[in-house]
mmCIF file of C-alpha atoms in Angstrom:
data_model
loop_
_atom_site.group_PDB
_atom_site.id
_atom_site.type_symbol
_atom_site.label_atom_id
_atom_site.label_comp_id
_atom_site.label_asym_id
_atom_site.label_seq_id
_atom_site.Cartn_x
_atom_site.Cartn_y
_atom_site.Cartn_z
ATOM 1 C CA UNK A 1 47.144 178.026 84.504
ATOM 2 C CA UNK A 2 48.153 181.629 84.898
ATOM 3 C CA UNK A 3 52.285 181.921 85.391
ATOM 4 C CA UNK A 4 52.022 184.686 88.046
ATOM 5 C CA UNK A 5 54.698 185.880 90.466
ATOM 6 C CA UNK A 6 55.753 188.935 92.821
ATOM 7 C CA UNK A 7 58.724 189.475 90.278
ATOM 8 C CA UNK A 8 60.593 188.473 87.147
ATOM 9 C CA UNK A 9 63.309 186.166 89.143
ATOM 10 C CA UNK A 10 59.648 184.505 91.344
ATOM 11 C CA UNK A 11 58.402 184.021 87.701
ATOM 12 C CA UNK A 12 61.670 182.606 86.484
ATOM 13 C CA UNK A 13 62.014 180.540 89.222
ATOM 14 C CA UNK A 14 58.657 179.118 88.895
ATOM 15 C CA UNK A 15 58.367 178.198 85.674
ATOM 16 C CA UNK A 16 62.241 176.424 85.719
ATOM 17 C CA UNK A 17 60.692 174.254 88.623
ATOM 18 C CA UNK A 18 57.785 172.966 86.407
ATOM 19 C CA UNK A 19 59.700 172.173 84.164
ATOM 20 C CA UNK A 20 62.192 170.104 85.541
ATOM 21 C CA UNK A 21 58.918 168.602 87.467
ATOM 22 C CA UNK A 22 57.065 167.663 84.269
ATOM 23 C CA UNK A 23 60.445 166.273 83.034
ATOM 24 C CA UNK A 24 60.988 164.583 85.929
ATOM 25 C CA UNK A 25 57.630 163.285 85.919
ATOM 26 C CA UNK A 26 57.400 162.310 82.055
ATOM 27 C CA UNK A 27 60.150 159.715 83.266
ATOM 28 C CA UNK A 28 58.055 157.994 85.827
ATOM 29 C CA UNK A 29 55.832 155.306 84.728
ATOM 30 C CA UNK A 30 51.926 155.760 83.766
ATOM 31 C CA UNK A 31 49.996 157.636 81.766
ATOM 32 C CA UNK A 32 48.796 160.917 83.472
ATOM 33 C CA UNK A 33 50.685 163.033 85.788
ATOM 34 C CA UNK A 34 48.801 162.178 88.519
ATOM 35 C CA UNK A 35 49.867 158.144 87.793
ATOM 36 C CA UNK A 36 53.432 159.120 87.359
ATOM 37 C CA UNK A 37 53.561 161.301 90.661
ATOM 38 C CA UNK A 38 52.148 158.231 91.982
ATOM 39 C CA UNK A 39 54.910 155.938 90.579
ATOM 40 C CA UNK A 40 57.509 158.280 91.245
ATOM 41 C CA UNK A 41 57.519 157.523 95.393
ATOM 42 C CA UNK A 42 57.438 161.248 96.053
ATOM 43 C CA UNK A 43 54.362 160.512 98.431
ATOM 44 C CA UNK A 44 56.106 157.810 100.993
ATOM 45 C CA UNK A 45 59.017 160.648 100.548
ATOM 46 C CA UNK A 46 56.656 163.247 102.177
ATOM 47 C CA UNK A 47 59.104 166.370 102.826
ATOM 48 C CA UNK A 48 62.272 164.635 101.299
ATOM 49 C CA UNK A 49 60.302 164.088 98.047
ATOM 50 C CA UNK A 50 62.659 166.921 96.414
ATOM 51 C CA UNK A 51 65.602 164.132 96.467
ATOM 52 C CA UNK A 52 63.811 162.177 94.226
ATOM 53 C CA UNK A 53 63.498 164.079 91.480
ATOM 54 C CA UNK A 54 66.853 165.891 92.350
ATOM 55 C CA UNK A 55 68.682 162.765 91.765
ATOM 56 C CA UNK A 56 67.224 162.153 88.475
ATOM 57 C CA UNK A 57 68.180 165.875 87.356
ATOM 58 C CA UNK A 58 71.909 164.749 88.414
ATOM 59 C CA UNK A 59 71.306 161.466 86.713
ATOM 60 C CA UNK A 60 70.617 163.556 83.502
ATOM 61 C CA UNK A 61 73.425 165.911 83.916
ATOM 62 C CA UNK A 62 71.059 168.727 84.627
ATOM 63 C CA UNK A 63 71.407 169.125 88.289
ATOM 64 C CA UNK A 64 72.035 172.961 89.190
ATOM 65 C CA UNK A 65 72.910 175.168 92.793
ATOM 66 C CA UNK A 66 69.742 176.017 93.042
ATOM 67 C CA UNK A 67 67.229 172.694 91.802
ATOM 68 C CA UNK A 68 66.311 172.389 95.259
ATOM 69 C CA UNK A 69 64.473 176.245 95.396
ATOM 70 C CA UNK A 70 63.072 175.458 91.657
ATOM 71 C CA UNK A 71 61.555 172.583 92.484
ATOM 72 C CA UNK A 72 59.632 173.578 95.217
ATOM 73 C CA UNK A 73 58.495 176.918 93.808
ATOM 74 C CA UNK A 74 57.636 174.487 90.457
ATOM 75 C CA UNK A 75 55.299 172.619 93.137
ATOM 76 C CA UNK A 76 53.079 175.750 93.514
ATOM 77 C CA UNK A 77 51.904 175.457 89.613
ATOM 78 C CA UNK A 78 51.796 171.707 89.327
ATOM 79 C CA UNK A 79 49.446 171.672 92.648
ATOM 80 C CA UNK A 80 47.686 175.096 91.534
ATOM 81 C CA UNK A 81 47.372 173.839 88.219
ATOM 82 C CA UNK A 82 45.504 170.502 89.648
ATOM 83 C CA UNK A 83 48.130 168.039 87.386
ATOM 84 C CA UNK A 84 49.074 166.092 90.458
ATOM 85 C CA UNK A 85 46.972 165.844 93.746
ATOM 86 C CA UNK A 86 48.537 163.783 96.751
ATOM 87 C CA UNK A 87 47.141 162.746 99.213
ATOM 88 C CA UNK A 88 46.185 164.843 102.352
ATOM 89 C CA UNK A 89 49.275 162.559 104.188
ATOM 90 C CA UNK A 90 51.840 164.215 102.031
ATOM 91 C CA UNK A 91 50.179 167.686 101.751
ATOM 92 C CA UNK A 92 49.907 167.884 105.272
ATOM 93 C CA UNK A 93 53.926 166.874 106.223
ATOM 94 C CA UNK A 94 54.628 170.070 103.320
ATOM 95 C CA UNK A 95 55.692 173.249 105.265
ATOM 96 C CA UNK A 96 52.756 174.879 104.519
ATOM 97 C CA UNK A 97 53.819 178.711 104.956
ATOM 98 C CA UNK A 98 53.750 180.542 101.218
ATOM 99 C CA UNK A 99 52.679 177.298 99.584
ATOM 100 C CA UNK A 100 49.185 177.776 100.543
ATOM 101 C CA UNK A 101 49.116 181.669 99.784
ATOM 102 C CA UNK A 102 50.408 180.702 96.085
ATOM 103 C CA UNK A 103 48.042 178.009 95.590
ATOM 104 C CA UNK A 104 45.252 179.856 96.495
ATOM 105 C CA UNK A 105 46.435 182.779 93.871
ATOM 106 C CA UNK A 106 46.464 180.303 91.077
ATOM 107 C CA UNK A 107 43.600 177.762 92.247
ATOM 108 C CA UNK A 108 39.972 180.032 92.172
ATOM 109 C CA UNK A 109 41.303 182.965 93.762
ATOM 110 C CA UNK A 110 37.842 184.785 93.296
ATOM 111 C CA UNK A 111 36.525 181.653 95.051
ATOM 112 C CA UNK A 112 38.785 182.083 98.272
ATOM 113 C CA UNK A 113 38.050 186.035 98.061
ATOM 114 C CA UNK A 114 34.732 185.202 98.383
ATOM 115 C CA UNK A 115 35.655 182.466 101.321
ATOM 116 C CA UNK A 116 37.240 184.914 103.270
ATOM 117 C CA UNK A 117 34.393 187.677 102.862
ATOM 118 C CA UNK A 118 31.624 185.504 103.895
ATOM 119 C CA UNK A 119 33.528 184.194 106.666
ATOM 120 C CA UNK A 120 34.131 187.522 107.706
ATOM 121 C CA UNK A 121 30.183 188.922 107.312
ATOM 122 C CA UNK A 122 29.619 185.656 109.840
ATOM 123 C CA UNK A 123 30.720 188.403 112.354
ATOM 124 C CA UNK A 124 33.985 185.945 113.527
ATOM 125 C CA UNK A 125 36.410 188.239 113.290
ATOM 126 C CA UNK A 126 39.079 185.713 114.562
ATOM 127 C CA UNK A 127 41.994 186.102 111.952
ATOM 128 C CA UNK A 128 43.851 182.302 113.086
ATOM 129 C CA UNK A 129 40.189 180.923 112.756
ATOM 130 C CA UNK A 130 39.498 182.294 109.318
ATOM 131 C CA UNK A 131 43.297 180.931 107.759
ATOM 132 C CA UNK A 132 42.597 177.912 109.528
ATOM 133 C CA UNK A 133 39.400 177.591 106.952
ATOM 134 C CA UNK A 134 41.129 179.343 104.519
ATOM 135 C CA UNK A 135 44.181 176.881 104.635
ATOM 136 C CA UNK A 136 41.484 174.193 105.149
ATOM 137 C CA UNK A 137 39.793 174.807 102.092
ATOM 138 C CA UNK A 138 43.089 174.875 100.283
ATOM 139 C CA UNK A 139 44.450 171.746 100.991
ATOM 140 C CA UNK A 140 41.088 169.889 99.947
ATOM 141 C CA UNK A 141 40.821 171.823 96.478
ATOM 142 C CA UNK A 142 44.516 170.633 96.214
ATOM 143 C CA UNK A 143 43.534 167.215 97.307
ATOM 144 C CA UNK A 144 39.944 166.424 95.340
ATOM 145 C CA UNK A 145 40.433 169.409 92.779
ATOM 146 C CA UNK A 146 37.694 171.708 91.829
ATOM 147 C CA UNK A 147 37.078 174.624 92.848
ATOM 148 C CA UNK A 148 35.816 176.762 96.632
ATOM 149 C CA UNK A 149 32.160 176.420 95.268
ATOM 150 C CA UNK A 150 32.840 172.254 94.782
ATOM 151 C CA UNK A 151 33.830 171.607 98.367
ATOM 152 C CA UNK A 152 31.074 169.967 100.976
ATOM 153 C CA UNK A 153 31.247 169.615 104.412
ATOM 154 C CA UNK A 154 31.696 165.789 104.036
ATOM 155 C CA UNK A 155 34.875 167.010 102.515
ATOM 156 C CA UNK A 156 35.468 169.892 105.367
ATOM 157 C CA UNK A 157 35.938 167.222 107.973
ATOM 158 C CA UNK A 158 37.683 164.489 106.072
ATOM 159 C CA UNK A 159 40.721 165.681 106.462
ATOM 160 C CA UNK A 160 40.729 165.117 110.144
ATOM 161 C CA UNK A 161 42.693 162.517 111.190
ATOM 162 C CA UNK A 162 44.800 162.605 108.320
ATOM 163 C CA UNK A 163 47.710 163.824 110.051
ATOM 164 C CA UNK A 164 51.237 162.115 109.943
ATOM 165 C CA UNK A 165 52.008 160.686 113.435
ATOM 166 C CA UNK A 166 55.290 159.701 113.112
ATOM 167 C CA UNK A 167 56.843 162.983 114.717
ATOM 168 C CA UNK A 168 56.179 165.030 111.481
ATOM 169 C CA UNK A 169 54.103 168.533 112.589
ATOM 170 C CA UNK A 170 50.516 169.000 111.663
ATOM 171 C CA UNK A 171 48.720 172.154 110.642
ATOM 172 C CA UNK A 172 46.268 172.439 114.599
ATOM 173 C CA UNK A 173 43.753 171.786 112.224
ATOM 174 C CA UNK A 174 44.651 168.519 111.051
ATOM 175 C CA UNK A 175 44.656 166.855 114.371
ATOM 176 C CA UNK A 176 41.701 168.555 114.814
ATOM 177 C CA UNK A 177 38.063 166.295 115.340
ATOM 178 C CA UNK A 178 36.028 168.299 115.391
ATOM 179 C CA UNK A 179 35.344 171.394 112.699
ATOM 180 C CA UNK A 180 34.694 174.810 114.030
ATOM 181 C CA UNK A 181 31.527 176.509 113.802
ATOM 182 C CA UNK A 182 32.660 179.449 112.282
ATOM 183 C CA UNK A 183 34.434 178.113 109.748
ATOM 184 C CA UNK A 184 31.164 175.502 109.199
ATOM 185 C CA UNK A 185 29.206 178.287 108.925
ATOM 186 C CA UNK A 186 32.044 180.445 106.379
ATOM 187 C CA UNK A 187 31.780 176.955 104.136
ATOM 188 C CA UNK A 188 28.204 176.807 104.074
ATOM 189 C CA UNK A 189 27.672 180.889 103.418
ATOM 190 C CA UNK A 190 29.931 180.496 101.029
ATOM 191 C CA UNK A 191 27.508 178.344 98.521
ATOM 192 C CA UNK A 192 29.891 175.190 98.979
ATOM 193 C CA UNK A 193 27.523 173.167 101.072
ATOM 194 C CA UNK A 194 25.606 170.337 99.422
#
């Protein structure tokens, strides 16, 4: 998993939040990271999950200032990286604004490059539509792993009705029932039909 950032103090940043994740994590029962996320409660959490493993850093004598801002650029990795996926619930009460920019840099970036340009030959030139499918796309390759070229349209509309309704915002899309044509037809250009 490449450790890429914008600068030195981004990469710094990033790599002290996965670390203090994976620590964090290592403590929680199971045997993969994806069992010990599980264990760990950080999905009922949904956007309070960073208290969890906050408190265990101050537990351990390790809390700092600035945990809170590591932790959640440490998120982009673990999630780009594919060690944890949770569930579409959680991922969709995140705040969704550079998360799903940085995931998509370290999580098949040729793959959404290629997203986006076949989306864009469909002659939509709608920019909301095409980071609705963009951000779409995202969240299920965070979700079911893989990569662009994996995801089917089975897995394009799954996500609808997904979204937390207990006052908690929604990407539009989420709440969504039914998925656009454009962004059908970007998916299926795109080779990730089956």
């Amino acid at each position: 998993m490449p450790f890429t950032a914008d600068s030195d103090a981004n990469l710094r940043t990033r790599q002290r939040g996965l670390i203090k994740l994976l620590d964090w994590l290592e403590d929680q029962p199971g045997r993969t990271w994806q069992e010990r996320w599980m264990a760990s409660g950080a999905e009922e959490a949904g956007r309070e999950w960073t208290r969890l493993p906050l408190q265990w850093l101050a537990e351990h004598q390790r809390a700092r200032k600035y945990d809170r801002a590591d932790l959640c650029c440490g998120m982009i990795l673990l999630l780009g990286g594919q060690a944890v996926r949770p569930a579409y619930r959680w991922l969709l009460r995140q705040r969704p604004s550079q998360l799903l920019a940085h995931i998509r840099s370290v999580t098949n970036p040729d793959g959404f490059v290629a997203l986006k340009d076949q989306y864009t030959a469909t002659g939509h030139a709608g920019s909301n539509d095409c980071n609705n499918a963009l951000n779409r796309v995202t969240w299920i390759v965070t979700r079911k792993g893989g990569t662009v070229h994996d995801v089917t349209i089975g897995d394009c509309v799954e996500p609808d009705g997904q979204a937390d309704h207990d006052g908690d915002p929604s990407p539009s899309w989420a709440t969504r029932r039914t998925t656009p044509r454009p962004y059908a037809n970007s998916c299926g250009a795109a080779g990730s039909c089956r």
